[in-house]
Coordinates of C-alpha atoms in Angstrom, one line a residue:
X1 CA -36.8 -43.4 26.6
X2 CA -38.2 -40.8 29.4
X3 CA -37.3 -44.0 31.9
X4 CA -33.8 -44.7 30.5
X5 CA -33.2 -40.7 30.9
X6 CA -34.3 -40.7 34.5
X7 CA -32.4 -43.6 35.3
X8 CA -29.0 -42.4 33.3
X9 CA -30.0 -39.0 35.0
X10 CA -30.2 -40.4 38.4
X11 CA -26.4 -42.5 38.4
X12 CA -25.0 -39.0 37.1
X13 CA -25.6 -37.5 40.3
X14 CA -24.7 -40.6 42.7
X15 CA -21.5 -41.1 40.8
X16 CA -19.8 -37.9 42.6
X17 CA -20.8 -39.2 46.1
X18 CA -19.1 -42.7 44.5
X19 CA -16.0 -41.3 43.1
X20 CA -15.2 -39.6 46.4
X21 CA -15.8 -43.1 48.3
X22 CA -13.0 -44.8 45.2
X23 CA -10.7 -42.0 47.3
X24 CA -10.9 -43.0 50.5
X25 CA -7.4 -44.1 51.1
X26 CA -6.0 -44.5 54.4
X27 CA -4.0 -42.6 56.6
X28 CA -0.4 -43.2 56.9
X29 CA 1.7 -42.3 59.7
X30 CA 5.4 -43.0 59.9
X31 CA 8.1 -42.8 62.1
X32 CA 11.7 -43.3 61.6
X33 CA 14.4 -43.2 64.5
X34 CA 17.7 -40.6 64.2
X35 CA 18.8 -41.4 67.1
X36 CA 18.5 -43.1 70.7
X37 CA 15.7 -41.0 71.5
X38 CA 14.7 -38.9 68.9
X39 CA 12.5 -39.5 65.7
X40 CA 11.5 -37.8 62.6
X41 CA 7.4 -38.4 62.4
X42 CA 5.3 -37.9 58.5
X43 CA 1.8 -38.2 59.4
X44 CA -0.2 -38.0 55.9
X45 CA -3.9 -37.8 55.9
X46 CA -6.0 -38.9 53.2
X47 CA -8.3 -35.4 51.4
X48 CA -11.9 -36.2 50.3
X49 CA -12.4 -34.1 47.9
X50 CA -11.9 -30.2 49.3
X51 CA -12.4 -32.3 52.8
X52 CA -9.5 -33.5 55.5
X53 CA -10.4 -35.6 58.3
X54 CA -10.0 -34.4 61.9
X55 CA -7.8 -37.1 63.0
X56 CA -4.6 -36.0 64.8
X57 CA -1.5 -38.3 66.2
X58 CA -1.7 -39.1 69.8
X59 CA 2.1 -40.3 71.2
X60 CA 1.9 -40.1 75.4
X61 CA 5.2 -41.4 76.3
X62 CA 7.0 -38.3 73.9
X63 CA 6.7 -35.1 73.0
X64 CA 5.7 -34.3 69.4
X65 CA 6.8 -30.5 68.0
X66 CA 6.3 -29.6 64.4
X67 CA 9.0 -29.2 62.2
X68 CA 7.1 -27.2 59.2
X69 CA 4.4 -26.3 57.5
X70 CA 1.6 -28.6 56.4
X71 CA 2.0 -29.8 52.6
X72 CA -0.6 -30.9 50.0
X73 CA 0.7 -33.8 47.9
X74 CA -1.8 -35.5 45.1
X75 CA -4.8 -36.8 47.6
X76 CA -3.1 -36.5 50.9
X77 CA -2.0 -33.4 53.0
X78 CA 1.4 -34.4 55.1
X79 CA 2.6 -33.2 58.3
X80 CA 6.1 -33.6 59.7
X81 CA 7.2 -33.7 62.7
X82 CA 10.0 -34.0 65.1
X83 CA 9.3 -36.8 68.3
X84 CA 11.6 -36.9 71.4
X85 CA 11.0 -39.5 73.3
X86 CA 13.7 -40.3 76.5
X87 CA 12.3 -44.0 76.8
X88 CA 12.3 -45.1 73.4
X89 CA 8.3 -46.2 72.0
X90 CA 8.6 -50.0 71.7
X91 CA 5.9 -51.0 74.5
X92 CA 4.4 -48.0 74.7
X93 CA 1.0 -46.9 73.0
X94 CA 0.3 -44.8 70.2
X95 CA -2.8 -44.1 68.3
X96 CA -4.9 -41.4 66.2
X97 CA -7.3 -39.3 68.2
X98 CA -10.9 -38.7 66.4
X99 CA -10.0 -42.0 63.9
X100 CA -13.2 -43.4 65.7
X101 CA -15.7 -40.8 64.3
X102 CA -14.6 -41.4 60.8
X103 CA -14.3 -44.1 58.1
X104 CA -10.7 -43.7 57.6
X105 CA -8.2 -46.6 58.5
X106 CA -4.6 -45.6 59.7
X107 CA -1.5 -47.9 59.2
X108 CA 1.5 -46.7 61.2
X109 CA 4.8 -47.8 59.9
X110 CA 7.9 -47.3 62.2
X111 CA 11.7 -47.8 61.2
X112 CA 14.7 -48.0 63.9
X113 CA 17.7 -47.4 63.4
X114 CA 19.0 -51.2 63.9
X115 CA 16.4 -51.5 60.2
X116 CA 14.1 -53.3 62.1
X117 CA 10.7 -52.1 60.8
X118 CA 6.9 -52.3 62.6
X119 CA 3.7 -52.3 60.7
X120 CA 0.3 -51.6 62.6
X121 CA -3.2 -51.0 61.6
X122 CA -5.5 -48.9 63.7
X123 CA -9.2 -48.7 62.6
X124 CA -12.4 -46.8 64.4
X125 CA -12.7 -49.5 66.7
X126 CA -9.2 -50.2 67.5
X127 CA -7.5 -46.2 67.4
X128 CA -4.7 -46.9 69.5
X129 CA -2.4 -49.7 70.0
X130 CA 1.0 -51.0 71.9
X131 CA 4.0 -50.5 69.9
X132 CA 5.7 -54.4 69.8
X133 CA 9.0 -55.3 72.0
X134 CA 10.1 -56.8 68.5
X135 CA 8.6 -57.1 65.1
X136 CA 6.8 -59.8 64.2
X137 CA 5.7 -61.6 61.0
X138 CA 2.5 -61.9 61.6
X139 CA 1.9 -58.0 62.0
X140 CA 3.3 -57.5 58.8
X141 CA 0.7 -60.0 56.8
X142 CA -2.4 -58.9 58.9
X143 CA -1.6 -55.3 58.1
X144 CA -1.1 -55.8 54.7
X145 CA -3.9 -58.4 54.0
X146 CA -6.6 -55.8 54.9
X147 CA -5.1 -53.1 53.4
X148 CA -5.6 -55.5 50.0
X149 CA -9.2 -56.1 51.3
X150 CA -9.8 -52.6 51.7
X151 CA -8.6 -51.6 48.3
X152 CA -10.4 -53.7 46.1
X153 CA -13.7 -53.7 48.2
X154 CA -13.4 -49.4 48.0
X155 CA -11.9 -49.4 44.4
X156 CA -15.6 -49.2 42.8
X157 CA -14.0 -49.3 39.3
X158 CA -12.0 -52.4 39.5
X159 CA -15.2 -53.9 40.9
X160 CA -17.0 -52.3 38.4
X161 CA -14.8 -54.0 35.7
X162 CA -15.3 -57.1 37.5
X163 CA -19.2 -57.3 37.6
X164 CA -19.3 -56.3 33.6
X165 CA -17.0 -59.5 33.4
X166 CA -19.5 -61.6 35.4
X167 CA -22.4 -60.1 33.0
X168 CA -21.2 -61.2 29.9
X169 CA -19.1 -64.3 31.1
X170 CA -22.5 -65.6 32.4
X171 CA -20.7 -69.9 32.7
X172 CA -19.3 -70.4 36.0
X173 CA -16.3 -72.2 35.0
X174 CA -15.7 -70.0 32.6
X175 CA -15.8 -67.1 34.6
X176 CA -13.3 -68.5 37.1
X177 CA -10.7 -68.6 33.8
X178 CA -11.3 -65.1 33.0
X179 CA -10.9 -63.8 36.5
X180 CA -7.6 -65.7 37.2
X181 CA -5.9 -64.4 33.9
X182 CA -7.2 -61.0 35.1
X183 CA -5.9 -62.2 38.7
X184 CA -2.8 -63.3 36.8
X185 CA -2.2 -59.8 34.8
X186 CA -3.0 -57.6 37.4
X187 CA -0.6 -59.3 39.8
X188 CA 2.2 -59.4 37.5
X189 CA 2.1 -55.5 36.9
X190 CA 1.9 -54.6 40.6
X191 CA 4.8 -56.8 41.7
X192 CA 6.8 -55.0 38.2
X193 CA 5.8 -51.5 39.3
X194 CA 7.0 -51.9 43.3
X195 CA 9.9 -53.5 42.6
X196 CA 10.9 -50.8 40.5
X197 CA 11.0 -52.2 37.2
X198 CA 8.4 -49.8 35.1
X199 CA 6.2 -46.8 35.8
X200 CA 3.4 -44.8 34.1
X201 CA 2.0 -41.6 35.2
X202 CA -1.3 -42.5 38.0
X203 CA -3.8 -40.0 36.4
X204 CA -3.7 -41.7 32.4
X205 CA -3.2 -44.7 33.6
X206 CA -6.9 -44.0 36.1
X207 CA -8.5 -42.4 33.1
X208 CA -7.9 -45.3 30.7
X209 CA -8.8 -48.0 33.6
X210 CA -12.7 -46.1 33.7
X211 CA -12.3 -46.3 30.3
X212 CA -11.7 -49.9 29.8
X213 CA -15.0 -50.2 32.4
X214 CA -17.0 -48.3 29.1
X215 CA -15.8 -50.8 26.6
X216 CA -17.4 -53.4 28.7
X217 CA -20.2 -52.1 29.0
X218 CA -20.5 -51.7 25.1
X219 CA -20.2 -55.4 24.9
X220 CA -22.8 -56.0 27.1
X221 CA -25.0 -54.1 24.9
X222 CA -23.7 -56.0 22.1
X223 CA -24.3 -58.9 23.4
X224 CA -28.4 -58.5 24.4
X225 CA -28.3 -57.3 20.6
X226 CA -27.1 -60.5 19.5
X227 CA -23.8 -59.6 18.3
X228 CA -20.7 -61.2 18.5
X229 CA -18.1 -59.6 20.8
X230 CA -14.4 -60.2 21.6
X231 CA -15.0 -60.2 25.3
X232 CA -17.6 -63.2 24.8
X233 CA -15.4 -65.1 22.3
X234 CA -11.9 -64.9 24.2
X235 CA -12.6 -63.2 27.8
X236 CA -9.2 -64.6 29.3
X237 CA -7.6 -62.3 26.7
X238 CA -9.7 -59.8 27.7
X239 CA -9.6 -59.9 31.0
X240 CA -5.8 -60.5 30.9
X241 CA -4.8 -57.5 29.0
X242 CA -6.9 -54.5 30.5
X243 CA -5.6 -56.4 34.2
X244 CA -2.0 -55.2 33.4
X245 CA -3.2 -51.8 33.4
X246 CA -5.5 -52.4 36.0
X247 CA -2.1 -53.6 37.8
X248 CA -0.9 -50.3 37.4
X249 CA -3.9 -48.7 40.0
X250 CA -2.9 -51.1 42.4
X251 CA 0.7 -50.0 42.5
X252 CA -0.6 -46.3 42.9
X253 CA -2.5 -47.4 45.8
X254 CA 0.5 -49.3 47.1
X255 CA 3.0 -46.8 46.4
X256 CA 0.9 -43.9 48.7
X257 CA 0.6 -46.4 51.5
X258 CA 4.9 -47.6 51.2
X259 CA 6.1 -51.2 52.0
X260 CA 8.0 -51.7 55.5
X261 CA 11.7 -51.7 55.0
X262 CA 13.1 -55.5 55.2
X263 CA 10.0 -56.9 54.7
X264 CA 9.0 -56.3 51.1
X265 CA 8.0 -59.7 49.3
X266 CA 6.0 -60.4 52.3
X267 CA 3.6 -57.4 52.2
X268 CA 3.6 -57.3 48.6
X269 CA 2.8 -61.2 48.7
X270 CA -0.1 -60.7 51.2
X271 CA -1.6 -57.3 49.9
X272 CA -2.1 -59.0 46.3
X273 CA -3.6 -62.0 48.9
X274 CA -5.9 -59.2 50.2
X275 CA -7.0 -58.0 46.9
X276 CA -7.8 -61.5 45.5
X277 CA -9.8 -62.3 48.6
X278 CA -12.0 -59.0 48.3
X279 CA -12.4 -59.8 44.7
X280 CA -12.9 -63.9 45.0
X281 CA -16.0 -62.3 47.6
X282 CA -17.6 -60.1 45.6
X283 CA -17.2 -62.0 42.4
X284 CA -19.2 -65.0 44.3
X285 CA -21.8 -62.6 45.7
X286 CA -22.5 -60.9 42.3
X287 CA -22.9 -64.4 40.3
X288 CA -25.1 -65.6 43.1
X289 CA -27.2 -62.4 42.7
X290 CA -27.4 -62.6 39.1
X291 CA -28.5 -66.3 38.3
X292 CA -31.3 -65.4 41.4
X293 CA -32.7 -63.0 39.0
X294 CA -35.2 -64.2 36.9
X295 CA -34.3 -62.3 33.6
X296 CA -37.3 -64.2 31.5
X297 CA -39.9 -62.9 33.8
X298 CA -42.4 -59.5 32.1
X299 CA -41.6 -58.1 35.4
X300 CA -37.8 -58.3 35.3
X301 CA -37.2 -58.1 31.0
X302 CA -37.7 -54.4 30.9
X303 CA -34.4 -53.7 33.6
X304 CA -32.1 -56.3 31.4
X305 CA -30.5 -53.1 30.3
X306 CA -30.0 -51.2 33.4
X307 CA -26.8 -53.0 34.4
X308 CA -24.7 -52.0 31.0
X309 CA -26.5 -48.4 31.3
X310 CA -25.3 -47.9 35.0
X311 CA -21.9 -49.2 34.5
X312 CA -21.9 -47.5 31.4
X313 CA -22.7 -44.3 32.6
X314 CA -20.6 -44.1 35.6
X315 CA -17.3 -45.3 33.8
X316 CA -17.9 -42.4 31.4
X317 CA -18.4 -40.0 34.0
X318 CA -14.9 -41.1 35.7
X319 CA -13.3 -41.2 32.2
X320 CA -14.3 -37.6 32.0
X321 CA -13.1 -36.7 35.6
X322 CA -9.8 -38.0 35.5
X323 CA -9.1 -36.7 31.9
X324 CA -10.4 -33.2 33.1
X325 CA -8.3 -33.6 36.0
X326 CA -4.9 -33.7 33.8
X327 CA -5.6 -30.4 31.8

């Protein structure tokens, strides 16, 4: 008991560190033209916790004056600004100074007044970048395909959900069928929610996701009980039905970041692409992992439990969060 405790004790404290890491969202910069040389600029940086990052928008070919005061929003704090710029920004560079000391990605998305829209991705190692002559397709699906990446591979509860799935599922083949209905589910309700046919409210829609993550956990513990469970007897229906509302994060996540004008389908099509490749990965690496383990072994018997404990424990903790942060 004094070991469970400890071990409980120990994931209660990490699990503030991780549910600031499930924020880190990135930074969104973008630009629409008014007129032949002038352009409104909304530069919105993500907050980590009380914490904003020191990254600041670096245009050289125009000058950038402010035109208000900064304003908090739910996770980001937004600046706007007014851009004049005498010879136009296609072909020239633009970039995010101090983007290289943190861990923050930036996607810039410009609109001109012909409707033609630009998507670009700066990261630490790339923090500036040549606006296009013209847009391209290809811009649009890179941007958009490691924005999925990103999200699923920083979304610790949906990965979370994923590796309970992998725990009890156990069969290979099986376990492919239970992650394409939840592939399935999950894509369905994002394309619903950005195309504007139905909403919930992000923070009970959150709470209920960590919440699903709990019930999972429970049927882990069921199952090294020996009981029968629902999640072991019909996964796929499982695994489809909490994906819908899992669907519902991703459009949050989506829905902060915006689709470029014109080009909706495609960045919708290649940002579920994203997610399903960051999830395909770490679903192989965790089955891989497991079946390595050597559960039968003395040595190994007495951690069986940890897994449903930790995941366990942490989902309850975000349940708690995100329900407290509604009141």
């Amino acid at each position: 008991m004094g070991k469970r405790f400890l071990i409980i004790s120990i994931l209660c404290y990490l699990s503030s560190f991780w549910g600031q890491a499930h924020e880190l969202r990135p930074a969104l910069l973008q630009i629409k033209q008014t007129d032949s040389i002038h352009y409104s600029v909304f530069w919105k940086i993500p907050r980590l916790g009380d914490k904003v990052p020191g990254i600041f928008v670096d245009i050289p070919s125009g000058q950038l004056q402010a035109s208000g005061q900064p304003s908090p929003t739910t996770g980001y704090i937004v600046y706007a600004y007014e851009l004049t710029a005498p010879d136009g920004i296609r072909g020239k560079r633009i970039g995010i100074e101090g983007l290289e000391n943190t861990l923050v990605d930036a996607l810039v998305s410009i609109q001109f007044l012909n409707g033609e829209g630009i998507s670009l991705m700066l990261q630490a190692d790339r923090t500036h970048a040549k606006v296009p002559e013209q847009a391209t397709t290809w811009n649009v699906i890179k941007t958009y395909t490691i924005l999925g990446i990103e999200h699923i591979l920083l979304g610790f509860d949906h990965l979370l959900f994923v590796l309970a799935l992998v725990l009890i599922i156990g069969q290979f083949s099986k376990l492919v069928k239970t992650i394409t209905a939840f592939t399935l589910a999950h894509s369905l309700t994002l394309a619903l929610v950005v195309l504007g046919h139905v909403s919930l409210p992000g923070p009970p829609v959150e709470a209920v996701i960590a919440l699903s993550i709990v019930f999972l956990a429970l049927e882990i513990l069921h199952l090294q009980h020996g009981r029968p469970t629902i999640t072991r007897r019909k996964p796929w229906l499982v695994a489809f039905t909490f994906g819908l509302l899992h669907g519902f994060g991703f459009a949050g996540a989506l829905s902060d970041i915006g689709l470029p004008h014109g080009e909706v389908p495609l960045a919708l099509g290649f940002f579920n692409l994203g997610v399903e490749l960051g999830q395909i990965a770490f679903v192989s690496v965790a089955w891989l992992l497991i079946q390595w383990i050597p559960w039968q072994r003395p040595i190994f018997r007495p951690l069986k439990k940890v897994p449903a404990y930790a995941i366990g424990t942490l989902a309850m903790f975000w349940t708690l969060e995100r329900i407290i942060g509604m009141i």
